[in-house]
mmCIF file of C-alpha atoms in Angstrom:
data_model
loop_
_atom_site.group_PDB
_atom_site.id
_atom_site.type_symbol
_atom_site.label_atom_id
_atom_site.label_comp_id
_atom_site.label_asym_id
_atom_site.label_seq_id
_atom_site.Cartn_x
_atom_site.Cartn_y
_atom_site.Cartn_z
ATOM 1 C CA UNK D 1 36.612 99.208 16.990
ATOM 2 C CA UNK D 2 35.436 102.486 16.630
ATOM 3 C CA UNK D 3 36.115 102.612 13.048
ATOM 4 C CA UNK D 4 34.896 99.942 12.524
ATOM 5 C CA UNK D 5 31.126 100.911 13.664
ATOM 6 C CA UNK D 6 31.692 104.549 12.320
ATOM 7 C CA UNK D 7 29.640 104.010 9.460
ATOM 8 C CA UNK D 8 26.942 102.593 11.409
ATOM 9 C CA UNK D 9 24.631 106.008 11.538
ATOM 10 C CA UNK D 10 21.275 105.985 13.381
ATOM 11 C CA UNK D 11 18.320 107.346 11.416
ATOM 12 C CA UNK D 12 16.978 110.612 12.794
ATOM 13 C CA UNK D 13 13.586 109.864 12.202
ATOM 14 C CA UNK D 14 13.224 106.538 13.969
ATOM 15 C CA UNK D 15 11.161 105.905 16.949
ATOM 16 C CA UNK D 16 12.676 105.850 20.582
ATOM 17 C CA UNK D 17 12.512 102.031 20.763
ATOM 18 C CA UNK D 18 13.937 101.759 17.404
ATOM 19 C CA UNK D 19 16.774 104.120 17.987
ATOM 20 C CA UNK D 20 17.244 102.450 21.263
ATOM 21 C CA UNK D 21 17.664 99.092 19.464
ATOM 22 C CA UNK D 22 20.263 100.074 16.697
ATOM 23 C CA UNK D 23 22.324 101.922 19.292
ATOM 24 C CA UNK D 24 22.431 98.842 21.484
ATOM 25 C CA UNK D 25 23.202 96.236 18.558
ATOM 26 C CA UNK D 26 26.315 99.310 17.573
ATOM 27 C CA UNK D 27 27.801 99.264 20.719
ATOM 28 C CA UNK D 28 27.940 95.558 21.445
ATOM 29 C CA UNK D 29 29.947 95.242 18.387
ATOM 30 C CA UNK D 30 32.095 97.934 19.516
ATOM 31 C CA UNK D 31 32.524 96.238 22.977
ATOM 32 C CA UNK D 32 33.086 92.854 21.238
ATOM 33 C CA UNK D 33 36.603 94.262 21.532
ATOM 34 C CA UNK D 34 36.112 93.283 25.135
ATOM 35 C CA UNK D 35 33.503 90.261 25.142
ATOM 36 C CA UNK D 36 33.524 88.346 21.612
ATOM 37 C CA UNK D 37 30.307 86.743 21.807
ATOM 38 C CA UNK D 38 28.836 90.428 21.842
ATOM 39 C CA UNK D 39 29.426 90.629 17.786
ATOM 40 C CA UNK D 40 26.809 88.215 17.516
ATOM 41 C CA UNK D 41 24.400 89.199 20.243
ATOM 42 C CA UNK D 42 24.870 92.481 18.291
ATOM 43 C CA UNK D 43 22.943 91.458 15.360
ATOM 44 C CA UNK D 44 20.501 89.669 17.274
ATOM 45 C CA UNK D 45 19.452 92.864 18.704
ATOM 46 C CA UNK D 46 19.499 94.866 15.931
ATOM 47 C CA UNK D 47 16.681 92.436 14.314
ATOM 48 C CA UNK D 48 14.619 93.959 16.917
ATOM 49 C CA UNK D 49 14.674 97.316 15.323
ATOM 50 C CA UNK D 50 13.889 95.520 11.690
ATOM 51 C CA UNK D 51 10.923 93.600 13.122
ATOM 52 C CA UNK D 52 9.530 96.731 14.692
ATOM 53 C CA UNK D 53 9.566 98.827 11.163
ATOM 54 C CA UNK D 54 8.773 96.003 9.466
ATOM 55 C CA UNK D 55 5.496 95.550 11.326
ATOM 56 C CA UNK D 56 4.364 99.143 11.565
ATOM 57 C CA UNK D 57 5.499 99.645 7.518
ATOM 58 C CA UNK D 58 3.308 96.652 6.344
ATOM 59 C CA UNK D 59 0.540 97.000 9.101
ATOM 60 C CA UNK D 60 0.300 93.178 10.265
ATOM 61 C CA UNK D 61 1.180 91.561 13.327
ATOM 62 C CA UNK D 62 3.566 88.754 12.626
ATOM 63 C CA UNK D 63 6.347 86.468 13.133
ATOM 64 C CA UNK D 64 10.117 88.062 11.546
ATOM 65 C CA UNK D 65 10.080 85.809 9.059
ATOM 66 C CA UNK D 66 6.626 86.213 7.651
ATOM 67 C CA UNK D 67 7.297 90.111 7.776
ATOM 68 C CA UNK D 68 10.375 89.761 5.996
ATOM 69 C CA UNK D 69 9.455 87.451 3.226
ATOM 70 C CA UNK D 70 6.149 90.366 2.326
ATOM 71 C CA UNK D 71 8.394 92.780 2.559
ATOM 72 C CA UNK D 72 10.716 90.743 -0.456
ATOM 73 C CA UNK D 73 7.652 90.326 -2.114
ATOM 74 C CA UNK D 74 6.773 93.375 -2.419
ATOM 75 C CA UNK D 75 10.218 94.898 -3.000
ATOM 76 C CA UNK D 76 10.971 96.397 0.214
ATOM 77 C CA UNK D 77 14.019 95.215 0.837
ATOM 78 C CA UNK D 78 16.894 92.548 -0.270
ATOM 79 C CA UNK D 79 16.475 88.766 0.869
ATOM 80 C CA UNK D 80 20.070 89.128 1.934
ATOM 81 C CA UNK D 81 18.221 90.339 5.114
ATOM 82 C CA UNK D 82 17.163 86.767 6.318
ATOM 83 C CA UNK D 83 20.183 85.882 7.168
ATOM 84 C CA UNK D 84 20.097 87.018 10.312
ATOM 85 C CA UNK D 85 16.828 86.016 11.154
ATOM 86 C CA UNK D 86 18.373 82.116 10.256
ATOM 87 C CA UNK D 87 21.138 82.814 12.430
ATOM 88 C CA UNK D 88 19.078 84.206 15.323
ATOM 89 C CA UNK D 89 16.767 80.288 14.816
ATOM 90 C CA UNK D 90 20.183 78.621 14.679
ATOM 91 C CA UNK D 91 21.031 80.062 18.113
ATOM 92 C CA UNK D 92 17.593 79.486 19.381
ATOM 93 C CA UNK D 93 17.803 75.732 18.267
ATOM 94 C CA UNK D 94 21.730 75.365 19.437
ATOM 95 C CA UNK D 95 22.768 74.899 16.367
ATOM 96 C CA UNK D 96 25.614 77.361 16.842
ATOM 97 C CA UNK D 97 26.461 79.573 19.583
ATOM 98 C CA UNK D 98 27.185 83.436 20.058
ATOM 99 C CA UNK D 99 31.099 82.940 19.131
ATOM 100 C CA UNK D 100 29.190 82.508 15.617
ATOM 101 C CA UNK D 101 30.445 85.699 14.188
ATOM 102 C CA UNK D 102 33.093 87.698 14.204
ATOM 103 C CA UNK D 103 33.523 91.623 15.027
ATOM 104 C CA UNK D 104 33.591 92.389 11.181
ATOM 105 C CA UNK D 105 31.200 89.658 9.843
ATOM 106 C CA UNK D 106 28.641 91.211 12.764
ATOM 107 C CA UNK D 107 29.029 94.896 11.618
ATOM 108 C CA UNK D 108 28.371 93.832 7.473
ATOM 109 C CA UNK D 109 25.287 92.559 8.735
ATOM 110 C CA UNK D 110 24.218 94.969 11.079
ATOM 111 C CA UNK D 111 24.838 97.417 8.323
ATOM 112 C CA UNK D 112 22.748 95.964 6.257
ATOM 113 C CA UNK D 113 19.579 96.259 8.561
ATOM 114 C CA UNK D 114 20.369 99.719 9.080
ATOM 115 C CA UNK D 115 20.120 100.150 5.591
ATOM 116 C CA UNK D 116 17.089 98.860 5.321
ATOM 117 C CA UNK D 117 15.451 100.463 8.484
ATOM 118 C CA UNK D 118 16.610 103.707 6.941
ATOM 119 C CA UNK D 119 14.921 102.766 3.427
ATOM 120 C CA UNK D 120 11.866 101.951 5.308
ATOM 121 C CA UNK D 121 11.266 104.904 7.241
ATOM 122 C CA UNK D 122 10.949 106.873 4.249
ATOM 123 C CA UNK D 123 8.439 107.688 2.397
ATOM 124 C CA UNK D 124 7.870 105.127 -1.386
ATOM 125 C CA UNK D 125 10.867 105.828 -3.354
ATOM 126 C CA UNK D 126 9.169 105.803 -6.411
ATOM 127 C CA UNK D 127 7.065 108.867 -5.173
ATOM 128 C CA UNK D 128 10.313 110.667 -4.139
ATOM 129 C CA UNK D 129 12.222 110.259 -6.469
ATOM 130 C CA UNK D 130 9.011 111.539 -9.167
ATOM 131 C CA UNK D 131 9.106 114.407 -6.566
ATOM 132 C CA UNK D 132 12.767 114.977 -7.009
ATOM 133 C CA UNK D 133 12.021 116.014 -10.511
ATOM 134 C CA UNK D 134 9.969 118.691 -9.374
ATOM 135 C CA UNK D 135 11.285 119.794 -5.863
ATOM 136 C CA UNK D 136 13.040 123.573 -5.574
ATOM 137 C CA UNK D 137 16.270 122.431 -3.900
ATOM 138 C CA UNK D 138 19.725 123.321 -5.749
ATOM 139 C CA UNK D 139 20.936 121.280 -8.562
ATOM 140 C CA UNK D 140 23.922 121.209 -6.707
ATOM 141 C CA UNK D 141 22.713 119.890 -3.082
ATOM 142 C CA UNK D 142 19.947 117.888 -4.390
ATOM 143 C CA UNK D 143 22.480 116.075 -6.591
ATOM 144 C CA UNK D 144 24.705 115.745 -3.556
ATOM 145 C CA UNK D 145 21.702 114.153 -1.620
ATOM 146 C CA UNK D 146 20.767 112.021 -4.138
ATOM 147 C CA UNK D 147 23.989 110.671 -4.587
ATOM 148 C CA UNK D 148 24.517 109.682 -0.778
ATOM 149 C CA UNK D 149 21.348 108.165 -0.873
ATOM 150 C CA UNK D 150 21.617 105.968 -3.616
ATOM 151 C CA UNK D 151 25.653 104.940 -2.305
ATOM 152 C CA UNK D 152 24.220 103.907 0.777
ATOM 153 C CA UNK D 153 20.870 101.621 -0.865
ATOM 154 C CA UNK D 154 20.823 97.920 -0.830
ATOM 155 C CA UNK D 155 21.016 97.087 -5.076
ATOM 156 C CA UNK D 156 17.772 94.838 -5.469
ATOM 157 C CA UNK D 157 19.043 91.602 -4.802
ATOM 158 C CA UNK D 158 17.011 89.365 -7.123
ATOM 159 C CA UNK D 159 18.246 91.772 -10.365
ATOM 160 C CA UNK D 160 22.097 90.760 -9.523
ATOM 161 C CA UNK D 161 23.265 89.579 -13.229
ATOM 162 C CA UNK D 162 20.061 90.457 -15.052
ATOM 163 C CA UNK D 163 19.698 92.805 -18.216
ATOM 164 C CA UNK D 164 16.188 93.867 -19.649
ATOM 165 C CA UNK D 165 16.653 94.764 -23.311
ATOM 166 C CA UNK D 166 20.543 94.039 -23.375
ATOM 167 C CA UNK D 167 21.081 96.700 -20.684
ATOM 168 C CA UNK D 168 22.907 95.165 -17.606
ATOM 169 C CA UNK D 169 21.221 96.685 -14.336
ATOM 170 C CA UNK D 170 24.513 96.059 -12.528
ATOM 171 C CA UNK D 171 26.850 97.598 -14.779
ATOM 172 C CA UNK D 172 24.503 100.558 -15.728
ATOM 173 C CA UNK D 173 24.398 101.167 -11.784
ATOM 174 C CA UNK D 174 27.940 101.010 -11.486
ATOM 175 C CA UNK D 175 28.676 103.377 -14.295
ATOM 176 C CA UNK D 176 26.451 106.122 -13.549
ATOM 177 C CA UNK D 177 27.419 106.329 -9.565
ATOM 178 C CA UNK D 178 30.738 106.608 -10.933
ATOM 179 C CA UNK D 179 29.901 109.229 -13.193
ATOM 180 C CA UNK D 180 27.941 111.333 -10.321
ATOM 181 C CA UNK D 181 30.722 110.813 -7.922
ATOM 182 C CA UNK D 182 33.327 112.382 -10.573
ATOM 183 C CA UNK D 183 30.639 115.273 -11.585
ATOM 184 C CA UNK D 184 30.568 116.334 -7.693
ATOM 185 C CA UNK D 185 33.972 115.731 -7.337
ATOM 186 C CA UNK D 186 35.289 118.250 -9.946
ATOM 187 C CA UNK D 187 33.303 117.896 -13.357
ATOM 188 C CA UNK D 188 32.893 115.341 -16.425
ATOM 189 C CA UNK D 189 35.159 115.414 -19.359
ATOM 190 C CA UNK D 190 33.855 115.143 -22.861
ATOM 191 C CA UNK D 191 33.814 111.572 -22.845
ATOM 192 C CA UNK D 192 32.406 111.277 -19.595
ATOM 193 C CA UNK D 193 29.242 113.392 -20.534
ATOM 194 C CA UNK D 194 28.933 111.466 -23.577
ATOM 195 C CA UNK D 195 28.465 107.862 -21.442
ATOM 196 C CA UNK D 196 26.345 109.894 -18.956
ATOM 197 C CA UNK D 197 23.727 110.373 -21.588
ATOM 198 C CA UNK D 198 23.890 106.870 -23.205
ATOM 199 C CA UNK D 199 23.487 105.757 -19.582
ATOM 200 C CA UNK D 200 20.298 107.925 -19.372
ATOM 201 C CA UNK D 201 18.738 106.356 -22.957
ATOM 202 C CA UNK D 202 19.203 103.099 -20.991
ATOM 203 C CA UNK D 203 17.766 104.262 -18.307
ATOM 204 C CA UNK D 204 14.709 105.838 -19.862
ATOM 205 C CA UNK D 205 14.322 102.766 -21.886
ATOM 206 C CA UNK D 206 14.444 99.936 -18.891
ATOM 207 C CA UNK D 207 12.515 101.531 -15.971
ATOM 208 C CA UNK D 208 9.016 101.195 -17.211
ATOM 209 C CA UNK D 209 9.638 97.483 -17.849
ATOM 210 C CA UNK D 210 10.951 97.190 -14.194
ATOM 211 C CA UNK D 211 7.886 95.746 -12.763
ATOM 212 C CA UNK D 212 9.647 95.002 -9.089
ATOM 213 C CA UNK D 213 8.565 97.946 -6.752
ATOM 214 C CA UNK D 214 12.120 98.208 -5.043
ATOM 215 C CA UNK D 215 13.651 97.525 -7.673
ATOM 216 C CA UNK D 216 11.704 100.402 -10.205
ATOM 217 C CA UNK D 217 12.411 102.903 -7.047
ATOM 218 C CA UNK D 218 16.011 102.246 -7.320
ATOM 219 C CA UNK D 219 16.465 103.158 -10.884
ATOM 220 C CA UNK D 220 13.593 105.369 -10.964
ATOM 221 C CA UNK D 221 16.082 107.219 -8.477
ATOM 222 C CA UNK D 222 19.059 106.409 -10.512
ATOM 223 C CA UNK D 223 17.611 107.999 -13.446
ATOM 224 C CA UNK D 224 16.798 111.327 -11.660
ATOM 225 C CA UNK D 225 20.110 111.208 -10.074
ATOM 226 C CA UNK D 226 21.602 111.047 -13.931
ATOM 227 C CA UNK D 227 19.615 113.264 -14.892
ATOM 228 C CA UNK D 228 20.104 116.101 -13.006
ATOM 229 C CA UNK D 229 24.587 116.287 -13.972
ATOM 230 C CA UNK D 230 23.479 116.018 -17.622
ATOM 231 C CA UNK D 231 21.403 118.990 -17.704
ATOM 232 C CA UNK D 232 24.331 120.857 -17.563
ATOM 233 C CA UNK D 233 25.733 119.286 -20.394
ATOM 234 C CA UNK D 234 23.055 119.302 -23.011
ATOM 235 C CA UNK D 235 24.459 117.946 -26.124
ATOM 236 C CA UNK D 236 24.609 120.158 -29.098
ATOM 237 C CA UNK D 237 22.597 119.302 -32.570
ATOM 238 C CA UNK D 238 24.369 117.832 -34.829
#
């Protein structure tokens, strides 16, 4: 069990009653070991933490599902979200009871609102990754960062199996975190460099048509996460 919640990491710049909340939902699915029903009770609670962020990012007093359908709107976060906000009115109405889920089944979901907690306690992704461009860290960290960042982002939900100007936002995601991940992890061979900077053409060519705010952050990221290996690797003229 405790491998199974290892992944499970609390953001440091949460509030008390946030922190309080993830921590709680994390340990009942560790203790589900013990009680099963606590796998489900686990994501129950950790829709606590989600409301709270969710109300204090968008400013407005409402019901969870109001909250999270403006926050889909406007690009927040993935609509893969309310599905723990359905369970939670299944339980409520007795449509199901708190054997629902499983210990694994729990901890994919609960993983997915810290996620998104984590995303929203930042600042706009498009502004940091623009500032990324400009910021005086090392090449080497800030690649590093950038990298565990994006690996641990929810891909925009609604863009699953759509291309804009032939380019495949799935695949094109895929190919340049695996390209980052062999850079850090040793260096790009010829070939690999090569791929890196058609990836970046595509990249340069599909993010102003991205008109999604989540969804522009993510690549806008992607890009200047792509960006930074290549440098190192300018092509020659030919």
């Amino acid at each position: 069990m405790h491998a199974l919640v290892a992944d499970l990491v609390l953001p440091g710049d949460a509030s008390m009653y946030v922190m309080s909340a993830m921590e709680t939902s994390r340990e009942l699915i560790r203790h589900s070991y013990y009680r099963y029903e606590f796998a489900t009770v686990a994501v129950m609670h950790s829709l606590y933490a989600l409301e709270h962020v969710l109300a204090e990012r968008l400013a407005v007093d409402k019901p969870l599902q109001d909250l999270i359908e403006r926050a889909v709107d406007a690009g927040l976060i993935a609509a893969e979200l309310d599905r723990g906000r359905l369970l939670r009115d299944k339980l409520t109405q007795g449509a199901v009871t708190s054997a629902a889920l499983g210990p694994v089944r729990a901890t994919e979901m609960v993983r997915v609102v810290f996620d998104a907690v984590s995303l929203l306690l930042r600042p706009s992704a498009v502004a940091e990754a623009t500032a990324a461009d400009t910021s005086g860290a090392q090449p080497e960290d800030q690649l590093a960062g950038l990298w565990e960042e994006h690996r641990r982002a929810l891909f925009p939900a609604s863009f699953r199996g759509v291309d804009i100007e032939g380019v495949d936002l799935v695949l094109l995601d895929a190919d340049v975190h695996g390209l980052v991940q062999r850079e850090l992890n040793g260096g790009l061979d010829d070939r690999g460099i090569a791929i890196l900077w058609a990836c970046i053409a595509d990249l340069e060519k599909i993010v102003p048509l991205i008109n999604e705010e989540y969804c522009a952050a993510y690549f806008a990221r992607l890009r200047t996460m792509a960006k930074l290996p290549a440098a190192r690797h300018i092509p020659t003229a030919t």
